[in-house]
Short mmCIF file of C-alpha atoms and ligand atoms in Angstrom, two decimals:
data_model
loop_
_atom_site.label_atom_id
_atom_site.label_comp_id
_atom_site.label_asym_id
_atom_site.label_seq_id
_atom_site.Cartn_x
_atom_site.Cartn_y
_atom_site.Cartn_z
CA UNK A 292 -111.20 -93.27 -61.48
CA UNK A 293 -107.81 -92.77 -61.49
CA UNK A 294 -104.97 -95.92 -60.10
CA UNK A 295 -104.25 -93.34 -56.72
CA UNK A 296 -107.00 -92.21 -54.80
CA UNK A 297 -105.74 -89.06 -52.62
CA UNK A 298 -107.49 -87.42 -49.85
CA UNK A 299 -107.29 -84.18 -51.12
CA UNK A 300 -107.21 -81.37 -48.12
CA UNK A 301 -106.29 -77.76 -48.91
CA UNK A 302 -106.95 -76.46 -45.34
CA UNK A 303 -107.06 -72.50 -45.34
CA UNK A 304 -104.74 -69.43 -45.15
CA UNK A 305 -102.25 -70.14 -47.95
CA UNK A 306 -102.98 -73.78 -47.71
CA UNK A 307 -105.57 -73.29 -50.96
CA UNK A 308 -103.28 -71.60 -53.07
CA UNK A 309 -100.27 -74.34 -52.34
CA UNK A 310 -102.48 -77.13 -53.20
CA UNK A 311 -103.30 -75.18 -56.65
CA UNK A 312 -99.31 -75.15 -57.41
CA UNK A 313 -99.23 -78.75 -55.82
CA UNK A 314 -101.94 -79.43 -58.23
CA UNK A 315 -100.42 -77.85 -61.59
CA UNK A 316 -96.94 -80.35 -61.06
CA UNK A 317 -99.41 -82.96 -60.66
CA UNK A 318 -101.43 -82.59 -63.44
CA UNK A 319 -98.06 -81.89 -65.83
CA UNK A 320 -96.78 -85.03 -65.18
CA UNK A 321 -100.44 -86.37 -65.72
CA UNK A 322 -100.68 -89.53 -62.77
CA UNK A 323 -103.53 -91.35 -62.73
CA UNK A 324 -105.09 -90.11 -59.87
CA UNK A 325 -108.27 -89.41 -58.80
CA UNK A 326 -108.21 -86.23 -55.88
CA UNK A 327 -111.29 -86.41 -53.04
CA UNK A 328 -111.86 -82.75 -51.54
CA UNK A 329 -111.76 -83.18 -48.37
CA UNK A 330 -113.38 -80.42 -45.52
CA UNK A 331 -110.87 -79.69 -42.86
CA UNK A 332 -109.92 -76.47 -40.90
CA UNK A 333 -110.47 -73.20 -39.58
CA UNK A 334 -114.02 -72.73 -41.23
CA UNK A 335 -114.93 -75.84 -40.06
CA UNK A 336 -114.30 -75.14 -36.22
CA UNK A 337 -116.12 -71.79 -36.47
CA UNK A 338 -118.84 -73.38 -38.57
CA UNK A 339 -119.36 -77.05 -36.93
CA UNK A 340 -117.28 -76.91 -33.68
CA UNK A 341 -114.94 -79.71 -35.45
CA UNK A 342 -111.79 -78.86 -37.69
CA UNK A 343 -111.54 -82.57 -38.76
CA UNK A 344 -114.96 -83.44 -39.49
CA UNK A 345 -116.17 -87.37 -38.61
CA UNK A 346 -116.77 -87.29 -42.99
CA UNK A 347 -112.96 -86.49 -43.22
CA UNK A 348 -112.15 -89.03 -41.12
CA UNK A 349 -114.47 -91.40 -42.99
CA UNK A 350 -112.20 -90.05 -46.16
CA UNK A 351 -108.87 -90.52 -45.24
CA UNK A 352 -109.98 -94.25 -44.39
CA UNK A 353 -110.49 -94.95 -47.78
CA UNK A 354 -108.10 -93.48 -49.63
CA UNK A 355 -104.21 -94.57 -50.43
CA UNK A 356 -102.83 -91.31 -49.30
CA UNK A 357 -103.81 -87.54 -48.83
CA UNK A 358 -102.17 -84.17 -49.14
CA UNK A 359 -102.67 -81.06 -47.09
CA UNK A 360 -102.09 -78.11 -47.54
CA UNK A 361 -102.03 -75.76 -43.71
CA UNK A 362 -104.32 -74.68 -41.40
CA UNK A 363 -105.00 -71.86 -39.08
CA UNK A 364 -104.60 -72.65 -35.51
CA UNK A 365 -105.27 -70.40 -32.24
CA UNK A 366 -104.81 -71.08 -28.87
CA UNK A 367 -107.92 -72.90 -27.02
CA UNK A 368 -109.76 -69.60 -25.86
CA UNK A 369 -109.38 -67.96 -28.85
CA UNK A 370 -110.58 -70.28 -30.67
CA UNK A 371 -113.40 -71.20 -28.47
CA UNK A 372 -114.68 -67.26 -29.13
CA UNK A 373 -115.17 -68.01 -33.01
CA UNK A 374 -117.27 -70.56 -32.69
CA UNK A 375 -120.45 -70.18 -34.21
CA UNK A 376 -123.12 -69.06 -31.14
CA UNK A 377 -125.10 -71.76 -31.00
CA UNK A 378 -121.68 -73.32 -30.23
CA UNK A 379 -120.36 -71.69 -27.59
CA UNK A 380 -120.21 -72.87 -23.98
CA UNK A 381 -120.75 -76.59 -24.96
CA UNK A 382 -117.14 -76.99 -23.80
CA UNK A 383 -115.76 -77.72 -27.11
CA UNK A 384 -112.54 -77.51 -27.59
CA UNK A 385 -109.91 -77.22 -30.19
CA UNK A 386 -107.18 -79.18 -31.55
CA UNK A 387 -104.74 -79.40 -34.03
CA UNK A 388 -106.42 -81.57 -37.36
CA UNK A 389 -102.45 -82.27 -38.27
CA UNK A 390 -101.65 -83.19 -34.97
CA UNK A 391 -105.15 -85.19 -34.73
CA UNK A 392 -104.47 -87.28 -38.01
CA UNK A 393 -101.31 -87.92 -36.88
CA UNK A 394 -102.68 -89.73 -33.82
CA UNK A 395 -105.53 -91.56 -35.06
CA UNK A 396 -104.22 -92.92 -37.80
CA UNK A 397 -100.86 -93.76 -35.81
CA UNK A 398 -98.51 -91.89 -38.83
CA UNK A 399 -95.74 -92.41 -36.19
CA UNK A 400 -93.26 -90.98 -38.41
CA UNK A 401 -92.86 -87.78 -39.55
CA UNK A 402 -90.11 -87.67 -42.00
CA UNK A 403 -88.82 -84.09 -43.62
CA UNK A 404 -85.76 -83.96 -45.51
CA UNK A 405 -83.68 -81.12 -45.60
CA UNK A 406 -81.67 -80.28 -48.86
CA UNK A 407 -79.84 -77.37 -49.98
CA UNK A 408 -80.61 -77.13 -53.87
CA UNK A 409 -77.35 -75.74 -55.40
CA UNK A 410 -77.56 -71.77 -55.86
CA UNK A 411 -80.61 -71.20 -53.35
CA UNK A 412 -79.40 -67.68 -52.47
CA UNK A 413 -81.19 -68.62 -48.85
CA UNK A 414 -78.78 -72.03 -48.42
CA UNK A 415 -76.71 -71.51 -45.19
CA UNK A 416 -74.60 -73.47 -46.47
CA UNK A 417 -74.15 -74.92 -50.34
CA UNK A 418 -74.02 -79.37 -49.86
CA UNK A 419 -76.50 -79.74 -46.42
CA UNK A 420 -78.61 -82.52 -47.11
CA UNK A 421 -79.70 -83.88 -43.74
CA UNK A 422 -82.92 -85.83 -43.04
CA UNK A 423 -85.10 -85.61 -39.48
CA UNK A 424 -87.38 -88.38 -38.45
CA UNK A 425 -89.56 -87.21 -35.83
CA UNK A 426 -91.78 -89.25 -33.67
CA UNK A 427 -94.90 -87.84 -34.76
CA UNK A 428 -97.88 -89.21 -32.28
CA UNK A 429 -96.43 -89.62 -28.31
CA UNK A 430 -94.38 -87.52 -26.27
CA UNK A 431 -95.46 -83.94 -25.15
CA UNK A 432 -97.92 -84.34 -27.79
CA UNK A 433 -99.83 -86.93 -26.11
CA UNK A 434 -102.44 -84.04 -25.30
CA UNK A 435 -102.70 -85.60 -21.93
CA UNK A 436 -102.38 -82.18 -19.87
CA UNK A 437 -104.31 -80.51 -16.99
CA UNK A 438 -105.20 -76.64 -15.88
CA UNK A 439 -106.22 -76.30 -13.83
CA UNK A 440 -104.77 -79.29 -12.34
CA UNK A 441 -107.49 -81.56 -10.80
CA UNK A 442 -107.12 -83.30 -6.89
CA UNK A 443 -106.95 -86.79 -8.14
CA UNK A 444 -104.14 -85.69 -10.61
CA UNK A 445 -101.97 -83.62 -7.46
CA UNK A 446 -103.09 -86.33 -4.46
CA UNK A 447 -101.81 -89.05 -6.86
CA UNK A 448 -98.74 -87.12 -7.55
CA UNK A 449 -97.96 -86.11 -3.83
CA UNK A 450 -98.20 -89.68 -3.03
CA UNK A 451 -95.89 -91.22 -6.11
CA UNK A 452 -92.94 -88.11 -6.61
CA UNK A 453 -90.94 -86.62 -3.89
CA UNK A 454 -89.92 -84.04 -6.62
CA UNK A 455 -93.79 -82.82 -6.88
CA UNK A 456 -93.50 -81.38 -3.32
CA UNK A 457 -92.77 -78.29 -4.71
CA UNK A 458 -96.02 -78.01 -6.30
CA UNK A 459 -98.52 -79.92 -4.35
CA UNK A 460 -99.36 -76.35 -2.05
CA UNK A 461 -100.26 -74.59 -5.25
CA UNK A 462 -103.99 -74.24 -6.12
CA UNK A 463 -105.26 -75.91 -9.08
CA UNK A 464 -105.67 -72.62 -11.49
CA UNK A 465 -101.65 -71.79 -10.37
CA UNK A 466 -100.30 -74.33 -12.00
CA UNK A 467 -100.55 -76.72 -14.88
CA UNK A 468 -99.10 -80.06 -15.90
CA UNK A 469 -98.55 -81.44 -19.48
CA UNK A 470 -97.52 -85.13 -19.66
CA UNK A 471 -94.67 -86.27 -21.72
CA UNK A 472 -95.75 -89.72 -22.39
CA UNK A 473 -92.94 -92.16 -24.15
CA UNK A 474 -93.05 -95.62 -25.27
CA UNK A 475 -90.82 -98.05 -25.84
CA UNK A 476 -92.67 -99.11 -29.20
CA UNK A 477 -93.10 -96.07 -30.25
CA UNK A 478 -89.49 -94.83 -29.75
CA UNK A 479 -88.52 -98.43 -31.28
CA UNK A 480 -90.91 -97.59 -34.49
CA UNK A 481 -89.21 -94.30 -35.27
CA UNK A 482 -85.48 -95.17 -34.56
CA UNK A 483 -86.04 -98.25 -37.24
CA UNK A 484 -87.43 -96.06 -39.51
CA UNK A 485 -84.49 -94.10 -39.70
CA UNK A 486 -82.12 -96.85 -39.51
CA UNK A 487 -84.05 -98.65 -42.10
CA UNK A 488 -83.96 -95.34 -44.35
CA UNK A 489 -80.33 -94.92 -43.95
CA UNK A 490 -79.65 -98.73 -44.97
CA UNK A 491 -81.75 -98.42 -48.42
CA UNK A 492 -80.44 -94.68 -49.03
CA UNK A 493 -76.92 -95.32 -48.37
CA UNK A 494 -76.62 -93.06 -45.49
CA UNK A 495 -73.80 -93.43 -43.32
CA UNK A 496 -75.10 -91.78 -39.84
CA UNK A 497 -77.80 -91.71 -37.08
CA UNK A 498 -78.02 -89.47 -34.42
CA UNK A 499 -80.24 -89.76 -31.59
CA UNK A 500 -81.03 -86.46 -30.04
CA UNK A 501 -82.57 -86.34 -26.79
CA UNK A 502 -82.22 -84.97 -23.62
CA UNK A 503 -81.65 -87.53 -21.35
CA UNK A 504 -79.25 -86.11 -18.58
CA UNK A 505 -82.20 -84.38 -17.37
CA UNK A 506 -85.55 -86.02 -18.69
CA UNK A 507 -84.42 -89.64 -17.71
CA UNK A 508 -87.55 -91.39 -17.67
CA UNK A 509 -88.73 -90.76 -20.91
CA UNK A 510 -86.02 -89.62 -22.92
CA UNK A 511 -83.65 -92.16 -20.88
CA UNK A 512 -86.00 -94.82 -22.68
CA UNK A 513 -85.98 -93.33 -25.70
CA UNK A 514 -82.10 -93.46 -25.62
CA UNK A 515 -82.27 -96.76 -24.30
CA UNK A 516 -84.29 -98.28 -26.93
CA UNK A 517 -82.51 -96.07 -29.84
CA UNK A 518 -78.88 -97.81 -28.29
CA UNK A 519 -80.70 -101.36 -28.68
CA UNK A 520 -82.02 -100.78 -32.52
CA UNK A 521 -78.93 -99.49 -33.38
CA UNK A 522 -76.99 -102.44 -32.48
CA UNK A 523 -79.07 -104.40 -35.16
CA UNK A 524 -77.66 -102.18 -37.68
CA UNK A 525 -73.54 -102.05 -37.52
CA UNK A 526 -72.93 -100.77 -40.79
CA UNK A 527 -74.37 -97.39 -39.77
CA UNK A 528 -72.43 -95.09 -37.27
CA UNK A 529 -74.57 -94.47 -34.48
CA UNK A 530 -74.48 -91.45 -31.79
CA UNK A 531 -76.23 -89.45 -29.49
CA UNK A 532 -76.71 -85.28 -28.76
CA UNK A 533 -78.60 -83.69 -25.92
CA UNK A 534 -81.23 -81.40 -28.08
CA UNK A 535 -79.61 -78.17 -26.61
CA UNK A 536 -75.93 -78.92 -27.61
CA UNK A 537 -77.23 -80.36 -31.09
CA UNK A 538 -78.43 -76.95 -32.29
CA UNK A 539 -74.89 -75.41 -31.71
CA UNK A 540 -73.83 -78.40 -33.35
CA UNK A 541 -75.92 -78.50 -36.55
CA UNK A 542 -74.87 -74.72 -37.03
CA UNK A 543 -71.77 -75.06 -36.82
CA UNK A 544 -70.56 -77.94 -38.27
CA UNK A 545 -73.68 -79.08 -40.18
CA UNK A 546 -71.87 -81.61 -42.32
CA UNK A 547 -71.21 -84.11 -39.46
CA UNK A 548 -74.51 -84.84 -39.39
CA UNK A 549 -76.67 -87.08 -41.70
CA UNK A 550 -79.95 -88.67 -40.51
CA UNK A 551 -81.30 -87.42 -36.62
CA UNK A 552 -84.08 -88.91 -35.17
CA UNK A 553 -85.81 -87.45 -31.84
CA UNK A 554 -89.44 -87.24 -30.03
CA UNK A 555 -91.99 -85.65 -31.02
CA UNK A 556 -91.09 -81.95 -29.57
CA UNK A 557 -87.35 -81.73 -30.36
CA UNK A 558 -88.06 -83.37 -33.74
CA UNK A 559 -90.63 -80.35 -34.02
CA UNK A 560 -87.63 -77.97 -33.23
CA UNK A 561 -84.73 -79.43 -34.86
CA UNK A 562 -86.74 -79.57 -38.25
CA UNK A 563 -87.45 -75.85 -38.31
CA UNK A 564 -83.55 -75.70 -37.78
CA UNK A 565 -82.52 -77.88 -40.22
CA UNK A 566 -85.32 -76.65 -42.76
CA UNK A 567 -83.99 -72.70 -42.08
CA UNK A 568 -80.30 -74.02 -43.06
CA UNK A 569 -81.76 -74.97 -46.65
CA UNK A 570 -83.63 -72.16 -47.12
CA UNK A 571 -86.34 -71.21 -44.58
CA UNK A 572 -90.21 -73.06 -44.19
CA UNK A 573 -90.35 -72.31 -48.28
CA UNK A 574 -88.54 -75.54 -48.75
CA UNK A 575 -89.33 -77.77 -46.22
CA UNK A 576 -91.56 -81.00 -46.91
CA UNK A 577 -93.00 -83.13 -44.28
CA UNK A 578 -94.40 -86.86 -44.68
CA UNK A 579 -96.37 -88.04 -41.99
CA UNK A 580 -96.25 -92.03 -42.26
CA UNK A 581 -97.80 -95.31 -40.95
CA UNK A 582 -98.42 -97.70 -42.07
CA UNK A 583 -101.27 -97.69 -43.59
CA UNK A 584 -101.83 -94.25 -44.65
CA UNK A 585 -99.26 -91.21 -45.38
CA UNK A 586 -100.53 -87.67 -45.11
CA UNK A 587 -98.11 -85.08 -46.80
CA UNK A 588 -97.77 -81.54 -46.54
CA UNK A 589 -95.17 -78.43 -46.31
CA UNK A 590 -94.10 -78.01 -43.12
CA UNK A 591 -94.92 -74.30 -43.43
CA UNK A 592 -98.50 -73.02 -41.81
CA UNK A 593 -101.31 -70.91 -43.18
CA UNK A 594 -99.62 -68.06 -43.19
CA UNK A 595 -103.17 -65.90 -42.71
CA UNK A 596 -101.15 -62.72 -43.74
CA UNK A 597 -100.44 -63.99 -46.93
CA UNK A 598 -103.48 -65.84 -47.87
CA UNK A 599 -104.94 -64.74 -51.44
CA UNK A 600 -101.80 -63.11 -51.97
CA UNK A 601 -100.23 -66.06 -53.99
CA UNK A 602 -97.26 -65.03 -52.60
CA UNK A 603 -95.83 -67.88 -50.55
CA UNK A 604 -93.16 -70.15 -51.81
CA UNK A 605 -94.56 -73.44 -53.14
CA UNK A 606 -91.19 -75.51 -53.30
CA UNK A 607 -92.16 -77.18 -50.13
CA UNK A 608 -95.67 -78.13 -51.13
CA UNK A 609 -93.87 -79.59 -54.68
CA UNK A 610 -91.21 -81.61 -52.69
CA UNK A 611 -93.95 -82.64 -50.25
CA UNK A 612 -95.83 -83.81 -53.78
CA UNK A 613 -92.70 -85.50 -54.70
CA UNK A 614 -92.32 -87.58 -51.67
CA UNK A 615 -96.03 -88.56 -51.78
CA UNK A 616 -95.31 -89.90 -54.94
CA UNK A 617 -92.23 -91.72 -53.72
CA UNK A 618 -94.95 -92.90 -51.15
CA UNK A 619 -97.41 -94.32 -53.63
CA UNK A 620 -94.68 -96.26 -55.32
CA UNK A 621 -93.99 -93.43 -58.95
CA UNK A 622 -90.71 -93.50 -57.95
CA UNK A 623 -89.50 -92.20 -61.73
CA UNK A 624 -92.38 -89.11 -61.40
CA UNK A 625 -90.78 -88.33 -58.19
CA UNK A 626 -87.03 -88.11 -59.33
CA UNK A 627 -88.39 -85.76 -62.32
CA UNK A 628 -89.89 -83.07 -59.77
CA UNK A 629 -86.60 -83.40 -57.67
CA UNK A 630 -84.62 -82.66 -60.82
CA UNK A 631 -87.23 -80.13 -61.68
CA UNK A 632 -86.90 -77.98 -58.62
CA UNK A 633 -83.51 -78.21 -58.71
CA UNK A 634 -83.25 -76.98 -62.25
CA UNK A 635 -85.33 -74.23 -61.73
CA UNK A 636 -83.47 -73.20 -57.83
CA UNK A 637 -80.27 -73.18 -59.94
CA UNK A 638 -80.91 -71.06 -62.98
CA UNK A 639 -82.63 -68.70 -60.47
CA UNK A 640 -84.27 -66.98 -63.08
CA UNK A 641 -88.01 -67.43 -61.29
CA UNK A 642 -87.59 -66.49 -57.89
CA UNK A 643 -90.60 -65.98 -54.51
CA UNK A 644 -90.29 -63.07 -52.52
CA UNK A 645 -88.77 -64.88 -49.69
CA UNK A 646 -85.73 -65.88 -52.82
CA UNK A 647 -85.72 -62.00 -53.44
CA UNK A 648 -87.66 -62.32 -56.19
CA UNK A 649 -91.20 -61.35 -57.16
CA UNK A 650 -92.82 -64.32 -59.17
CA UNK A 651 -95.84 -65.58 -57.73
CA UNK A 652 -96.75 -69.10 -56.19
CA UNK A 653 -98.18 -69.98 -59.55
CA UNK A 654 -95.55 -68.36 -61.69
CA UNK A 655 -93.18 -70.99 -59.61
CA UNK A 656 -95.27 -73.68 -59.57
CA UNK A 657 -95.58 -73.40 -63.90
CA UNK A 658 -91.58 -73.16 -64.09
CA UNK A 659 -90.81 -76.26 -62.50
CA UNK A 660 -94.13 -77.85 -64.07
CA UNK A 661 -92.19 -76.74 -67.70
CA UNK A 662 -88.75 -78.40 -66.39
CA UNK A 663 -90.59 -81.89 -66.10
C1 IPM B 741 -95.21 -78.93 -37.51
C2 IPM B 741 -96.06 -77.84 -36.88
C3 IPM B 741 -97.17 -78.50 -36.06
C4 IPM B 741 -96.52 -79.25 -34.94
C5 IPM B 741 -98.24 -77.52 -35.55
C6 IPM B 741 -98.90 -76.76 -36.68
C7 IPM B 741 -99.29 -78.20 -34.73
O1 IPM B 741 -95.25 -77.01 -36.12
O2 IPM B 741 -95.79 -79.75 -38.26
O3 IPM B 741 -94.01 -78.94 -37.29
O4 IPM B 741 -96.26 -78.70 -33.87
O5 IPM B 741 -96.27 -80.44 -35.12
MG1 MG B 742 -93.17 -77.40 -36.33
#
């Protein structure tokens, strides 16, 4: 039994041959760990009508931290015609195991750095280094949605919002409504974070981004309550950016930016940004934090095309390795893989097909294992 016990959760698609490169870092540097396989995704739907099995649950309860690799995902009807038959019509429906363990085990914040390594011939630009912290359990997330819509939901909407007007002829199946639910706790957890962050990592910038001219209730709070953390911290700069304007912004003058922090949905969007100036989904790592548990993974999906190809870039899944060890406290372990990957981005002598090159996901994974 090793010091770290790690839920360890491959997933499907590419997500089994990731966790085999995660794995080969892991074992290099040799950290007392002991790994728990843990059953989660597609197979499990089709199989048990449950991508995050109750057992998994039990799992990630009892373990310091877990890793996971990517799972397939289709939309609710699609999925629903997998299912095994003595499945169907039970009214079971599916949902995202990422976006499910982020929920029940609250890991509010969803942090992904975003680093161009020197001489990544996909950088956009050579010196970004920004960092998003996404709210990672509220917002349009909240799953709290309706089609079609039912007459409690559109009498009790008629009666409370003169803007619903519009709407409230429409039958039920024309129509839908997805709730953006906000809270002021939750808003205040993730703006901390990042202000915390930027105090022990000697950042000098937070920017809220938001869209609050229009979505004032919610976002307005969000802004609200970022405004009101902020003032605890005056030795960071603090500003603000509608979500629309921001991604003109970060494109074209992506060094006046340092840490952002947004809700759920526009931290969803402006991390595929950010991660696509430092070299596409092949090099983006995601932490999703509470604070009891951290679940890691590349922010990257399964990639079904690819799977058993071994051809998918595993830089993400080793950074996302590197910042669960920052997690469980191997701080040292986690500044070799950092100076690992860069070593081996810069040399450029093993490359992924997405890098122009034509090494495999192991062949990677064994170059920066030999540059530990
Ligand atoms: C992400 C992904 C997920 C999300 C999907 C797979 C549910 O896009 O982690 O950014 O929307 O959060
Ligand atoms: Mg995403």
């Amino acid at each position: 039994m090793g010091v770290h016990r790690i839920a360890w959760l491959p997933g499907d698609g590419v997500g089994v041959e990731i966790c085999e490169a995660a794995r080969i870092v892991l074992d290099r540097l040799q950290i007392d760990a002991e790994y728990v396989q843990g059953d989660i995704g597609w197979e499990f739907w089709c199989r048990e009508g449950d991508a995050l099995p109750p057992r998994t649950i039990q799992l990630l309860k009892e373990v310091d931290a877990a890793f996971f690799g990517a799972i397939t995902s289709k939309p609710a009807r699609a999925a629903e015609k997998e299912l095994a038959p003595e499945l169907k019509g039970k009214g079971l429906l599916y949902r995202s195991p990422i976006v499910r363990m982020r929920q029940e085990f609250d890991l509010y914040n969803c942090l992904r750095p975003c680093r161009a390594y020197e001489g990544n011939p996909l950088n956009y630009r050579e010196g970004i280094d920004l960092v998003v912290f996404r709210e990672n359990t509220e917002d349009l997330y909240a799953g709290v949605e309706f089609s079609p819509v039912p007459p409690e939901v559109s009498s009790t909407l008629s009666r409370v919002s003169a803007a619903f007007n519009r709407f409230a002829g429409l039958p039920a199946e024309e129509y839908a409504v997805s709730c953006k639910i906000n809270t002021r706790q939750g808003s205040e957890k993730i703006v901390r974070a990042a202000f915390q962050y930027a105090a022990e990592h000697g950042r000098k910038r937070v920017t809220a981004v938001h869209k609050a001219n229009v979505v004032r209730a919610t976002d307005g709070l969000f802004l609200e309550t970022a405004r009101s953390v902020a003032a605890e911290y005056p030795g960071i700069q603090f500003d603000d950016a509608n979500i629309d304007a921001m991604t003109m912004w970060l494109l074209k003058n992506p060094f006046n930016y340092d840490i952002l922090v947004a809700p759920n949905l526009y931290g969803d969007i402006i991390s595929d940004l950010c991660a696509q100036m430092v070299g596409g989904l092949g090099f983006a790592c995601s932490g999703n934090i509470g604070d009891d548990l951290a679940v890691f993974e590349p922010t990257h999906g399964s990639a079904p095309k690819y799977a058993g190809m071994y051809k998918v870039n595993p830089i993400a899944t080793i950074l996302a390795v590197k910042m669960m060890l920052d997690w469980l406290g191997e701080a040292e372990m986690a500044v070799r893989i950092d100076r690992a990957v860069a070593g081996v981005i810069t040399e450029g002598r093993v490359r992924t097909y997405d890098m122009g090159g034509d090494n495999t996901t192991l062949e990677m994974a064994e170059a920066v294992a030999d540059k530990l």
